[in-house]
XYZ file of C-alpha atoms in Angstrom:
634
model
C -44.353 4.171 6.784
C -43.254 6.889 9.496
C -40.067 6.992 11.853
C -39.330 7.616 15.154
C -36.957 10.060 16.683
C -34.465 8.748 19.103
C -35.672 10.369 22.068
C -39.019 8.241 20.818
C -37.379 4.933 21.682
C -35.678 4.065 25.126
C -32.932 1.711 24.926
C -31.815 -0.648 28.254
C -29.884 -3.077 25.998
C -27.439 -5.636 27.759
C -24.781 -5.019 25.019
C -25.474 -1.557 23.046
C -26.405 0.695 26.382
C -22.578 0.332 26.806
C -21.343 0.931 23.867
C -23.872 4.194 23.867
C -22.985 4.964 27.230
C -18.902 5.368 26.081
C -19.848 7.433 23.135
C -21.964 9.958 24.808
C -19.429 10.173 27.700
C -15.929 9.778 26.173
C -15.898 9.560 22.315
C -17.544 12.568 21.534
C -15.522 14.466 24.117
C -12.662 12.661 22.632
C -13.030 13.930 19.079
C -13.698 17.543 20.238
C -10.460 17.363 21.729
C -8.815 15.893 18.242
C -10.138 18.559 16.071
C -8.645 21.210 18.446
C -5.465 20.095 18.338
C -5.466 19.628 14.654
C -6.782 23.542 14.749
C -9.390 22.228 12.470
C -11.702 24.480 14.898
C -8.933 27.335 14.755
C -10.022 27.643 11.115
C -13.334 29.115 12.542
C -11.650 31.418 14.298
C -9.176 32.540 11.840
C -12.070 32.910 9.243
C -13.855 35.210 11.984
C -10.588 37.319 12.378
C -10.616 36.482 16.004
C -6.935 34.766 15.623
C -3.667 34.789 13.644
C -2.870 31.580 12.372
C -2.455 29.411 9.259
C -5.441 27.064 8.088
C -4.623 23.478 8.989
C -5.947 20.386 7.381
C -7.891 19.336 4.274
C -9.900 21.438 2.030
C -13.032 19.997 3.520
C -11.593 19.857 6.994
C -15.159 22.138 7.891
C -17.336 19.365 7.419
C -15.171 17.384 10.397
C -16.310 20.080 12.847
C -19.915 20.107 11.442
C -20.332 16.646 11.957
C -19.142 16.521 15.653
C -21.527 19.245 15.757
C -24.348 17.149 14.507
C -23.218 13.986 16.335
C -22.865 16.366 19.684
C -26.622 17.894 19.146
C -27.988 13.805 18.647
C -26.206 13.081 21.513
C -27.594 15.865 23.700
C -31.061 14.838 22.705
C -31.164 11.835 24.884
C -27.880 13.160 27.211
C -28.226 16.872 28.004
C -24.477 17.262 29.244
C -23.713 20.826 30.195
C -19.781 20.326 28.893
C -21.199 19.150 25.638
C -23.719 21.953 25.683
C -20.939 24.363 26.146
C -19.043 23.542 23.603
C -21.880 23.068 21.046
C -22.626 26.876 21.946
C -19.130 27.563 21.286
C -18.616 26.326 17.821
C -21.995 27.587 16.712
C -20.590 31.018 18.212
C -18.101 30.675 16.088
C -19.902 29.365 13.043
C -21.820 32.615 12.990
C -18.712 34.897 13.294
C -17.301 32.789 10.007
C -20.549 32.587 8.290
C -20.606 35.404 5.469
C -23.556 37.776 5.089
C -25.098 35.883 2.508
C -24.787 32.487 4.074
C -21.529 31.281 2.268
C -18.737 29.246 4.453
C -16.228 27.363 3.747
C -13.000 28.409 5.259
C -10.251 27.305 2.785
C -12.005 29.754 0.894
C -12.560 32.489 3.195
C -8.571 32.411 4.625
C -7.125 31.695 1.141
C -9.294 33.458 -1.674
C -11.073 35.343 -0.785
C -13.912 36.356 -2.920
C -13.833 33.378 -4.342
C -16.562 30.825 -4.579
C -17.456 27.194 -6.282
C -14.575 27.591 -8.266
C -14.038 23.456 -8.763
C -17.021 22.045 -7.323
C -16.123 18.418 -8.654
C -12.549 18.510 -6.196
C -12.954 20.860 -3.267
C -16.304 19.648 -1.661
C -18.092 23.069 -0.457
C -21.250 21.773 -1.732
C -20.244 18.858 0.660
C -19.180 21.031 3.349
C -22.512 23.339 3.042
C -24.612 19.769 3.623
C -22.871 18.622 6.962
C -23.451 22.297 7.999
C -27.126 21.853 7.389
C -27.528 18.496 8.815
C -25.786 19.876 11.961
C -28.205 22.945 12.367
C -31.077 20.036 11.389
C -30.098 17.416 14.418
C -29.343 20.811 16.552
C -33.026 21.844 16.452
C -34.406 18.302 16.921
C -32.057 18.152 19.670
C -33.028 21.203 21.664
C -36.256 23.618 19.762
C -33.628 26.262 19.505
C -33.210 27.873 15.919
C -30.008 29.802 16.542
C -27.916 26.850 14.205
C -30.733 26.365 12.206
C -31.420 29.760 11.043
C -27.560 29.819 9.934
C -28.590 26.987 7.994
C -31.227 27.908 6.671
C -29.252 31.408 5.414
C -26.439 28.811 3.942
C -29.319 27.043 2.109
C -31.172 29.751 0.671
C -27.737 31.299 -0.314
C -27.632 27.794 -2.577
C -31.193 28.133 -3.652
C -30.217 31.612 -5.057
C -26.831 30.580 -6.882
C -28.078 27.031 -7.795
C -31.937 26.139 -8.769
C -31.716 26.076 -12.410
C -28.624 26.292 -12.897
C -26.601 23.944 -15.721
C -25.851 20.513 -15.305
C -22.091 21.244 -14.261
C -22.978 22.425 -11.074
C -22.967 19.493 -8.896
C -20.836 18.420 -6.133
C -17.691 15.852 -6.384
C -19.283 14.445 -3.152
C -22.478 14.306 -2.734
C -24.129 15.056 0.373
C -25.759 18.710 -0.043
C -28.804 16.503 -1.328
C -29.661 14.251 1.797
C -28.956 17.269 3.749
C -31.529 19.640 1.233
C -33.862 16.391 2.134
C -33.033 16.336 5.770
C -33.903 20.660 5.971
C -37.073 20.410 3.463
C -38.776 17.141 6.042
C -38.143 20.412 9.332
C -38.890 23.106 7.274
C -41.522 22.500 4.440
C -39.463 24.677 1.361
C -40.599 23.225 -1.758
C -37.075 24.950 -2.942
C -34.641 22.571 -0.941
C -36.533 19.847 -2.455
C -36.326 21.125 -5.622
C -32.965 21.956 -5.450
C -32.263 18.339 -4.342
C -33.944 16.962 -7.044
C -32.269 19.171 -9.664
C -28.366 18.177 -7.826
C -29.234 14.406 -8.316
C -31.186 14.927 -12.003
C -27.737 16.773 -12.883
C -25.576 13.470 -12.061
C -23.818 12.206 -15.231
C -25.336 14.926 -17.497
C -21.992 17.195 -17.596
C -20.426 17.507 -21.349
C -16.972 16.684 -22.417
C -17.044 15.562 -18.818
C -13.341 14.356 -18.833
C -12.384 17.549 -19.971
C -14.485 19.366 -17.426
C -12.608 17.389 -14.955
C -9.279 17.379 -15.821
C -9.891 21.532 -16.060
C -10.681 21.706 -12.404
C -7.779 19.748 -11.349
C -5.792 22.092 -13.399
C -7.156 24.936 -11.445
C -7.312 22.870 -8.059
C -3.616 21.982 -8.560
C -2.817 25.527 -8.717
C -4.921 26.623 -5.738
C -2.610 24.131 -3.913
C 0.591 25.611 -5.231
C -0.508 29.414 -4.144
C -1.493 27.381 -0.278
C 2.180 26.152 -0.263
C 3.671 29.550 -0.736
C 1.792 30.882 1.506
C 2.521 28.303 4.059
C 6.111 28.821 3.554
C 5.284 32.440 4.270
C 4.159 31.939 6.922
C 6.232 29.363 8.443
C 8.988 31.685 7.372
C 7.671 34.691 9.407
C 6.517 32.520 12.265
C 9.593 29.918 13.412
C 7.639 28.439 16.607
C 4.244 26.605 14.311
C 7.107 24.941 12.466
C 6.682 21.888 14.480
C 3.040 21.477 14.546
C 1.991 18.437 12.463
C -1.545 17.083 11.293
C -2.145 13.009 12.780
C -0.728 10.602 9.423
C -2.528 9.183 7.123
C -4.417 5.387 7.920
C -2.582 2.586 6.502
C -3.771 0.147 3.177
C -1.975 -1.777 1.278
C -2.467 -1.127 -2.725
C -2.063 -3.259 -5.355
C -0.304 -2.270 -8.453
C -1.602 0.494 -10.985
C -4.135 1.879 -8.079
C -3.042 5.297 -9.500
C -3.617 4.822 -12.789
C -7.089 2.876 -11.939
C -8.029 5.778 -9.813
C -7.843 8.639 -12.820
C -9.638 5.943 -15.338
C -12.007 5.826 -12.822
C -12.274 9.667 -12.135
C -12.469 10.876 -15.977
C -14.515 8.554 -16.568
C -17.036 9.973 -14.162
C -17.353 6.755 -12.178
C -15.514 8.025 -8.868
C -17.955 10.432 -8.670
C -21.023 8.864 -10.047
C -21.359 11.260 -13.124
C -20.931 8.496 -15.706
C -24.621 8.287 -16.688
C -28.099 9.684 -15.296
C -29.205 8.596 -12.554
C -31.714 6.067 -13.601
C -29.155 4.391 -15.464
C -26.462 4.054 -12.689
C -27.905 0.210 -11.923
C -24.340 -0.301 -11.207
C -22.230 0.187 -7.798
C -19.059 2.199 -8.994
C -16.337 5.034 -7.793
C -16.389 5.945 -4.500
C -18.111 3.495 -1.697
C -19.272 6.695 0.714
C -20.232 9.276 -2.338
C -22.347 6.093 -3.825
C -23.924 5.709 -0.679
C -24.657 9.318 0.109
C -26.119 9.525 -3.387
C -28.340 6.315 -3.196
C -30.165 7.860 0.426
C -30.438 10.715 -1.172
C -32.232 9.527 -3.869
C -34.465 6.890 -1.982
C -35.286 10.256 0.129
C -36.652 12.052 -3.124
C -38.490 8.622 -3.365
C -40.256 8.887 -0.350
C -41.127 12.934 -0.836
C -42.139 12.479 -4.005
C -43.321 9.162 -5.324
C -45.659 9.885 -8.481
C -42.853 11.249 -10.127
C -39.796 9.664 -8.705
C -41.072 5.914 -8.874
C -38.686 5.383 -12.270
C -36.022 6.141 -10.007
C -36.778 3.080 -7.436
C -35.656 0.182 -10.044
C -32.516 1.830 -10.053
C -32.186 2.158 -6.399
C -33.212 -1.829 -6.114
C -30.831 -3.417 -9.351
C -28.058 -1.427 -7.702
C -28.646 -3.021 -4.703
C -28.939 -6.622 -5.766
C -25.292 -5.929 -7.525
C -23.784 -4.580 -4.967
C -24.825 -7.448 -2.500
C -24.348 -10.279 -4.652
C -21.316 -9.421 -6.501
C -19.669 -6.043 -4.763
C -19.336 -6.315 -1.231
C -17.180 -8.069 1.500
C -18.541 -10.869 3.464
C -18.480 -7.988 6.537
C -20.944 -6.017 4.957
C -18.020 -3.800 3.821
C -17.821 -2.065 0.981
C -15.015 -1.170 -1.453
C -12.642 -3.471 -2.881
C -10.135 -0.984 -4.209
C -7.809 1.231 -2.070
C -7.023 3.880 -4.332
C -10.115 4.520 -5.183
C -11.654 4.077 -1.774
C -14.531 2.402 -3.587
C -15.520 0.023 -6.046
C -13.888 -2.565 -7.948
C -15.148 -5.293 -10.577
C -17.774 -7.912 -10.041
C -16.303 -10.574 -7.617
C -13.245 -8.394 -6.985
C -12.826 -9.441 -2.979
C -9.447 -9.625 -2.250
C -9.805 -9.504 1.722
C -5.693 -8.189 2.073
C -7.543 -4.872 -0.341
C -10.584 -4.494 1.449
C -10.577 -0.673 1.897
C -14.255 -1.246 3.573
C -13.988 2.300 4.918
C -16.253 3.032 7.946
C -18.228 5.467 6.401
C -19.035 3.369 3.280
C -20.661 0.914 5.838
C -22.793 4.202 7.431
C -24.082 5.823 4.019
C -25.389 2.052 3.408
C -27.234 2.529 6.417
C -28.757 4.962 5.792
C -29.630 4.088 2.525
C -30.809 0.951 3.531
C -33.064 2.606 6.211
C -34.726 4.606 3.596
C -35.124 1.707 1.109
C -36.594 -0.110 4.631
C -39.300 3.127 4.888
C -39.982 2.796 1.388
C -40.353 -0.665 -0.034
C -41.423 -2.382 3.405
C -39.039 -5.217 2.340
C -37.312 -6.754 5.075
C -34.196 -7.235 3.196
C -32.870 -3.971 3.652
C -33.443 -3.987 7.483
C -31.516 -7.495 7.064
C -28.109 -6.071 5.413
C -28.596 -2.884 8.117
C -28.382 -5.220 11.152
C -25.247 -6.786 9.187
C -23.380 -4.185 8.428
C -24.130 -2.701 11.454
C -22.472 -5.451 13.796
C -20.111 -5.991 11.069
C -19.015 -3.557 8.769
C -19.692 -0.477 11.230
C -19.242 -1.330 14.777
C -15.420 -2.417 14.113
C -14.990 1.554 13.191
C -15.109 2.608 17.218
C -12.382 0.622 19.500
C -13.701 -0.214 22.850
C -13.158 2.730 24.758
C -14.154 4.945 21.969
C -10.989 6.696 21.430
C -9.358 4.974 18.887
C -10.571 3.982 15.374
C -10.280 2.251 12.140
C -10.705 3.881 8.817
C -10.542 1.009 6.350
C -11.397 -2.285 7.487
C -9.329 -5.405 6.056
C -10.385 -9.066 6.057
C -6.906 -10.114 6.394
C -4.203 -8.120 7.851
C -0.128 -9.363 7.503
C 1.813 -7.074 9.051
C 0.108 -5.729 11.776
C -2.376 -2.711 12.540
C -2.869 -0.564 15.501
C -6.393 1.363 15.946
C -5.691 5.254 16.045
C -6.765 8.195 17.900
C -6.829 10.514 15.027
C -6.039 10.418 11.428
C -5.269 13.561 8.740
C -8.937 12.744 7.832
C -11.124 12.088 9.959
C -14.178 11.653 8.867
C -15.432 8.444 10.229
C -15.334 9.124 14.288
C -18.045 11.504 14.230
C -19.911 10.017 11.421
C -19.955 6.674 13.819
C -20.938 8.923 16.978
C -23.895 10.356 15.201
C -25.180 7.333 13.994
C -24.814 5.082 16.814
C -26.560 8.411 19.393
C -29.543 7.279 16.551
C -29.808 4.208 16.753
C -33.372 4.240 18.313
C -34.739 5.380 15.457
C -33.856 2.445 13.476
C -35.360 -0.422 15.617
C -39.513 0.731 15.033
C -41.307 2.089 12.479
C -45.111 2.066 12.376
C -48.056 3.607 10.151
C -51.890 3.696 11.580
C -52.548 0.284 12.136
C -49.455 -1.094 11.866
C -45.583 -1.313 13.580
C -42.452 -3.214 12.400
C -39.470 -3.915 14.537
C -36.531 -3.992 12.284
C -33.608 -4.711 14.561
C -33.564 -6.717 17.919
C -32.381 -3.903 20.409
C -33.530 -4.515 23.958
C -35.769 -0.746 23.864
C -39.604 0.289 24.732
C -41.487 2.430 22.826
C -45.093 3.915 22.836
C -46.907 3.794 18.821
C -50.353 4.554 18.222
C -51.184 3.952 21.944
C -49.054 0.696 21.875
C -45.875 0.375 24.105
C -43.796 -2.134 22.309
C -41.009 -3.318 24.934
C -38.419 -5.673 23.570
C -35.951 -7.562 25.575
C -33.287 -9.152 23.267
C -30.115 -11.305 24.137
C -28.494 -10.300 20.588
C -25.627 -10.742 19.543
C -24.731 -13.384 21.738
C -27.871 -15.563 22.210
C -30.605 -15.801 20.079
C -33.577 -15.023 22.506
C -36.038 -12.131 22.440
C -39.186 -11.466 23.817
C -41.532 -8.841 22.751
C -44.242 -7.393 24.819
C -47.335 -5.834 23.168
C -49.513 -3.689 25.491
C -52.364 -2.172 23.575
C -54.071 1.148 25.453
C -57.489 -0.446 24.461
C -58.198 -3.629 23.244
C -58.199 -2.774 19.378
C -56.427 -4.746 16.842
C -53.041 -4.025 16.546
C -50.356 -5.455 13.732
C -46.731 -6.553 14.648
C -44.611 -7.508 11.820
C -40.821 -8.997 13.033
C -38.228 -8.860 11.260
C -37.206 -13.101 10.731
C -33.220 -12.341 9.894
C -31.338 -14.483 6.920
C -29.207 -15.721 9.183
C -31.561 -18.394 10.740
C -32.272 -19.951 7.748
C -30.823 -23.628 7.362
C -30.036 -22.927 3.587
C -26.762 -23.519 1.728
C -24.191 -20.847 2.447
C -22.644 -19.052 -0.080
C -21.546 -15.746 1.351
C -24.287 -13.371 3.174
C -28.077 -13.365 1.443
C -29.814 -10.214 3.108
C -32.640 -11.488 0.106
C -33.907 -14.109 2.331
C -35.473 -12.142 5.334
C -39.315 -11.648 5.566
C -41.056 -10.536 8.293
C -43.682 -12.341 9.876
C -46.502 -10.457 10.423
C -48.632 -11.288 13.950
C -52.483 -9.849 15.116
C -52.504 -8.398 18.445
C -55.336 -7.699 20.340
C -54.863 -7.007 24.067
C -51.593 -7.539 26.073
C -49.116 -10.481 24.234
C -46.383 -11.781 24.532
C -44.515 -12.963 21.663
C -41.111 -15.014 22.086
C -38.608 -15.731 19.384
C -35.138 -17.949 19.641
C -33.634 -17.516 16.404
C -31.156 -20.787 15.617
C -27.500 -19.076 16.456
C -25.715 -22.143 14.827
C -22.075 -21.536 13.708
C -21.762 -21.378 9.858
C -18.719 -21.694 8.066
C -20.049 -19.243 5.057
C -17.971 -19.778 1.478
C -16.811 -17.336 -1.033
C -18.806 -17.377 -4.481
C -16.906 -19.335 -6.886
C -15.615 -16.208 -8.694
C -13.891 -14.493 -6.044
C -10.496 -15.752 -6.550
C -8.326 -16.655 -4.081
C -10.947 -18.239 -1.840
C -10.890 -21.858 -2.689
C -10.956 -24.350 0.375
C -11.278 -21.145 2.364
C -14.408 -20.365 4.960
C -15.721 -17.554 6.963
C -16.977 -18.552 10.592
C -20.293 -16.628 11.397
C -22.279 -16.994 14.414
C -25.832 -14.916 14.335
C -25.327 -11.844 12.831
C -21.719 -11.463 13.435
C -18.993 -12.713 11.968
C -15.594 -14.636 13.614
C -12.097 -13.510 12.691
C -8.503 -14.826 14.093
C -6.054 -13.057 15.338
C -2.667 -14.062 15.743
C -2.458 -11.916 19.270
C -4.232 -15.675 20.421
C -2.203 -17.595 18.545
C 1.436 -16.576 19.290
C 2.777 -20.746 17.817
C -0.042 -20.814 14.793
C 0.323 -19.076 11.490
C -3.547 -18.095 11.415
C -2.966 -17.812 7.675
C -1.577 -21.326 7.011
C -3.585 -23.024 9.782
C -6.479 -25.560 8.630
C -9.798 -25.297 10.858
C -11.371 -28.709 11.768
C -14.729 -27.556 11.272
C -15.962 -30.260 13.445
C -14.632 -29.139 16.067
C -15.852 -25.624 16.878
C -18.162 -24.496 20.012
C -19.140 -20.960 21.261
C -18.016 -19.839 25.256
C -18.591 -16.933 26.828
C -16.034 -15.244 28.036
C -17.042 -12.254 30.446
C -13.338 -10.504 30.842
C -12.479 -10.828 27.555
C -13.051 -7.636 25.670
C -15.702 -6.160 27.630
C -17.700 -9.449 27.681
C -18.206 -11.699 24.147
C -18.866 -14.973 22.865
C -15.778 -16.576 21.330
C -15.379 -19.733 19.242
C -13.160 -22.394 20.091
C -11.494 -24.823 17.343
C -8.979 -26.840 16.453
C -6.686 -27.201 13.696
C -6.743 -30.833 11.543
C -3.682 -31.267 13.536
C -4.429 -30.918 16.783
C -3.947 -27.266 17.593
C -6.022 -24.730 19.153
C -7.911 -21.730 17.409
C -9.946 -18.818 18.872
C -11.909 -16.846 16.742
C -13.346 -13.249 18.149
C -16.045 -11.061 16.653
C -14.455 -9.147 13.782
C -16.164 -5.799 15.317
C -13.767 -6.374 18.432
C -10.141 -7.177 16.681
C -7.280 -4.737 17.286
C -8.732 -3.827 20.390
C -5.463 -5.340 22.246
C -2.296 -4.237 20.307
C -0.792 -4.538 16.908
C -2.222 -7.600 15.385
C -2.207 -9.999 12.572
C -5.683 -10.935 11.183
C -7.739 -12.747 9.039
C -11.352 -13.094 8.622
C -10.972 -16.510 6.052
C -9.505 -19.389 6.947
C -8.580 -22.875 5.254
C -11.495 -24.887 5.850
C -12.461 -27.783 3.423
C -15.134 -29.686 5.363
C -18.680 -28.315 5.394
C -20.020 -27.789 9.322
């Protein structure tokens, strides 16, 4: 099955075109402005010797800038802004003035010890730095033809080749992401070595000796890197009064429940933060860390695809980890990571909603992954848990305007939480503007005879001398109408997506398992109509997540209903006990930007409103909670 780039698909859809529109025109403008004053772009500079200064931010802080970069070039591709071409030129200016001869960057490095390189690669991320470098020179040249970024890439990844390919088993990243980027750079370029070299990072996973000694070693040593950065600091602050009252954004809020700490290094010597616990092909488990599990998983389905003779051991893997992670591992949202500490995993059934970390970018590296099981296994399933996650788990990242933003997303919320401009890490704005500037790509895919539409996005697109237009009324009505126009008469083979969510089944949770697409013959113009049952649900907890009795979660389509106590200023939403009965949808066309809400009523008479979960916190600090007491089935 092949993709399409998203300059390949045209989108004129009644409620994403908007939500584009704001993050081509103020997010991304928005988060350039963020990483300046959090002189995360300084660091550039300072490596280049083009300013005085003292590094600010994170260890990885690079990869921040390298993914606005990459966000910035997918946005140009469809919205060639001169500003935003400016300042892309700009940081790759100054990429190249930082860059080393031999392709090494990474600026803690570079300002702090220099001469030193992957000194602990399982705690200080340059492998995951080097990747988002990479994928930004990648999405640069798709953007524009130019090579400039690209050939800086390309010097950074040969640099790896050199110091890497055959090396011992020790010598893979904390984080993955080098290896989806090494996939991303071998699909433009053709080198058998970054594919290599991506197969050799993932073979290494869980294959490190003594690895709890290994790892406690580089903390050692990482720990004392820190200590020689606070002197310094002090130096400096000492020597320079006036920078003594700049301050990095603060940190985003979770609650944690007791002994996160001492889960979190069980978890890490172990090897399960990081997914080093076992090989690959026996990691049929979710564990560790929700984004690093992700970013392994596409990276591996990507291998998959590249090379299949000798990778498909590999794909059983990638499908019982799935199946666990869906049925037993992940938030009726679509979110994904139950503990806070750990930003990741927890047990089987472990759901508590008030400890839903559910970070943003967990919810994007299962996009991805489940785009590339989607390309792979042409099961509609994964296309299913995409559309999910992406009105769910992923869309509540961005607030409205597309300057404010949640890191972790709770399914119930007591004492209140404001959407921020900014945080001390900030990884998930930009990794939200590049996907959604993408999104194109993930509604078709197509091989000779044949295209799939995966996700109802009113769009047109021309495949194999088809145009494909779709007009959908998604999320808020169930309608859509897809026009086939064939350039000849031949035969031509649609297969639709039919989501989970219209099936009139028992529900227990969210079952991604029970889409199929139905396939439909095409010869000459058609048009083919669809209007999917968007029937309110009242979805229950499986019987092992504790804490859920006589509790529901209201769905509607393929979203799903919280309440928030800025509508309910006399109810305890917590308390409060929904008359199932009693619920209807209204649209409401001044209430946050224009959304179907549900109206209810208690078993005693008083009013409810339930919003789309993607849209709470959009007005204020807030109470909220996605389950509610709810005995009676709808």
């Amino acid at each position: 099955m092949k993709e399409l780039t998203n300059r390949q698909v045209r989108i004129n859809d009644p409620f994403w075109s908007p939500r584009l529109d704001v993050n081509a025109t103020r997010a991304i403008f928005h988060q350039w402005e963020q990483l300046e004053a959090t002189r995360c772009i300084d660091n550039f500079r300072i490596a280049a010797g083009e300013k005085d200064g003292f590094r600010e931010g994170w260890f990885f802080a690079d990869s921040d800038a390298y993914k606005w970069l990459d966000a910035a070039s997918r946005i140009y591709a469809l919205h060639p802004q001169p500003r935003l071409a400016s300042l892309m030129d700009s940081l790759i200016t100054m990429i190249a003035r930082a860059q080393l001869p031999d392709g090494y960057l990474f600026t803690y490095n570079q300002i702090h010890f220099p001469g030193q390189r992957w000194v602990n690669l399982q705690i200080e991320h340059e492998l995951y730095c080097h990747g988002h470098l990479i994928e930004a020179g990648v999405s640069h040249y798709e953007a524009t033809g130019r090579r400039d970024l690209l050939d800086l890439c390309i010097k950074a990844a040969d640099l790896l080749v050199r110091d890497f390919l055959n090396a011992s088993n020790d010598k893979t990243c904390g984080h993955e992401e080098i290896e989806l980027a090494l996939m991303r750079l071998y699909r433009v370029t053709q080198n058998e070595n970054y594919l290599e070299l991506a197969r050799q990072f993932i073979e290494r996973r869980g294959r490190i000796p003594f690895f709890p000694l290994h790892l406690w070693r580089q903390f050692k040593s990482h720990n004392q890197r820190k200590q020689v950065v606070k002197e310094l600091r002090k130096d400096y602050l000492a020597a320079h009064p006036e920078q003594r009252s700049f301050k990095l954004p603060g940190d985003n809020y979770t609650p944690r429940p007791r002994f996160s700490r001492q889960r979190w290094y069980l978890n890490a010597l172990r090897g399960l933060y990081a997914q080093q616990h076992a090989p690959i092909r026996k990691q049929t488990v979710p564990v560790g860390h929700a984004v690093r599990f992700g970013y392994l998983e596409t990276a591996i389905a990507m291998v998959c695809r590249e090379s299949k003779a000798d990778w498909q051991s590999a794909l059983p893997t990638l499908q019982q980890a799935w199946e666990r992670m869906v049925t037993r591992r992940m938030y009726i949202t679509g979110g994904l990571g139950a503990a806070p500490f750990i930003e990741g995993f927890g047990a089987d059934y472990e759901l508590d909603p008030k400890y839903a970390y559910a970070e943003t970018c967990a919810s994007l590296a299962s996009l991805f992954w489940n785009w590339e099981m989607t390309l792979l296994t042409l099961d509609a399933r994964y296309s299913d848990l995409f559309e999910w996650q992406l009105y769910n788990a992923t869309n509540v990242g961005m607030g409205q305007n597309g300057d404010t933003y949640l890191y972790n997303n709770p399914l119930e919320v007591h004492h209140g939480v404001t959407r921020q401009g900014w945080y001390v890490v900030p990884c998930c704005p930009s990794n939200l503007s590049r996907m959604f500037a993408d999104l194109g790509k993930y509604v078709y895919s197509f091989d000779e005879n044949n295209i799939w539409l995966h996700q109802f996005v009113s769009s047109e697109t021309t495949v194999n001398g088809t145009t494909i237009k779709v007009e959908s009324e998604l999320p808020w009505n169930g309608k859509v109408r897809i026009q086939v126009t064939p350039e000849t008469h031949r035969e031509c083979i649609i297969h639709v997506r039919k989501p989970s969510w219209t099936k009139d089944i028992p529900v227990i949770g969210y079952d991604p398992r029970d889409a199929e697409y139905e396939t439909i013959m095409v010869t000459g113009d058609k048009t083919i109509g669809f209007d999917f049952d968007m029937s309110i649900k009242l979805r229950r907890a499986h019987p092992k997540v504790k804490g859920h009795s006589g509790k529901a979660a209201v769905t509607r389509g393929p979203l799903v209903y919280c309440l928030e106590s800025i509508d309910h200023p006399e109810t305890d939403i917590f308390t409060a006990q929904l008359d199932p009965v009693s619920l209807r949808n209204e649209f409401i066309p001044d209430l946050l930007g224009g959304c179907v809400i549900l109206h209810g009523t208690t078993t005693d008479g008083r009013s409810l409103t339930f919003i789309p979960y993607f849209l709470w916190g959009n007005r204020g600090k807030s109470q909220m909670t996605v389950w509610v007491n709810s005995k009676g089935p709808i």
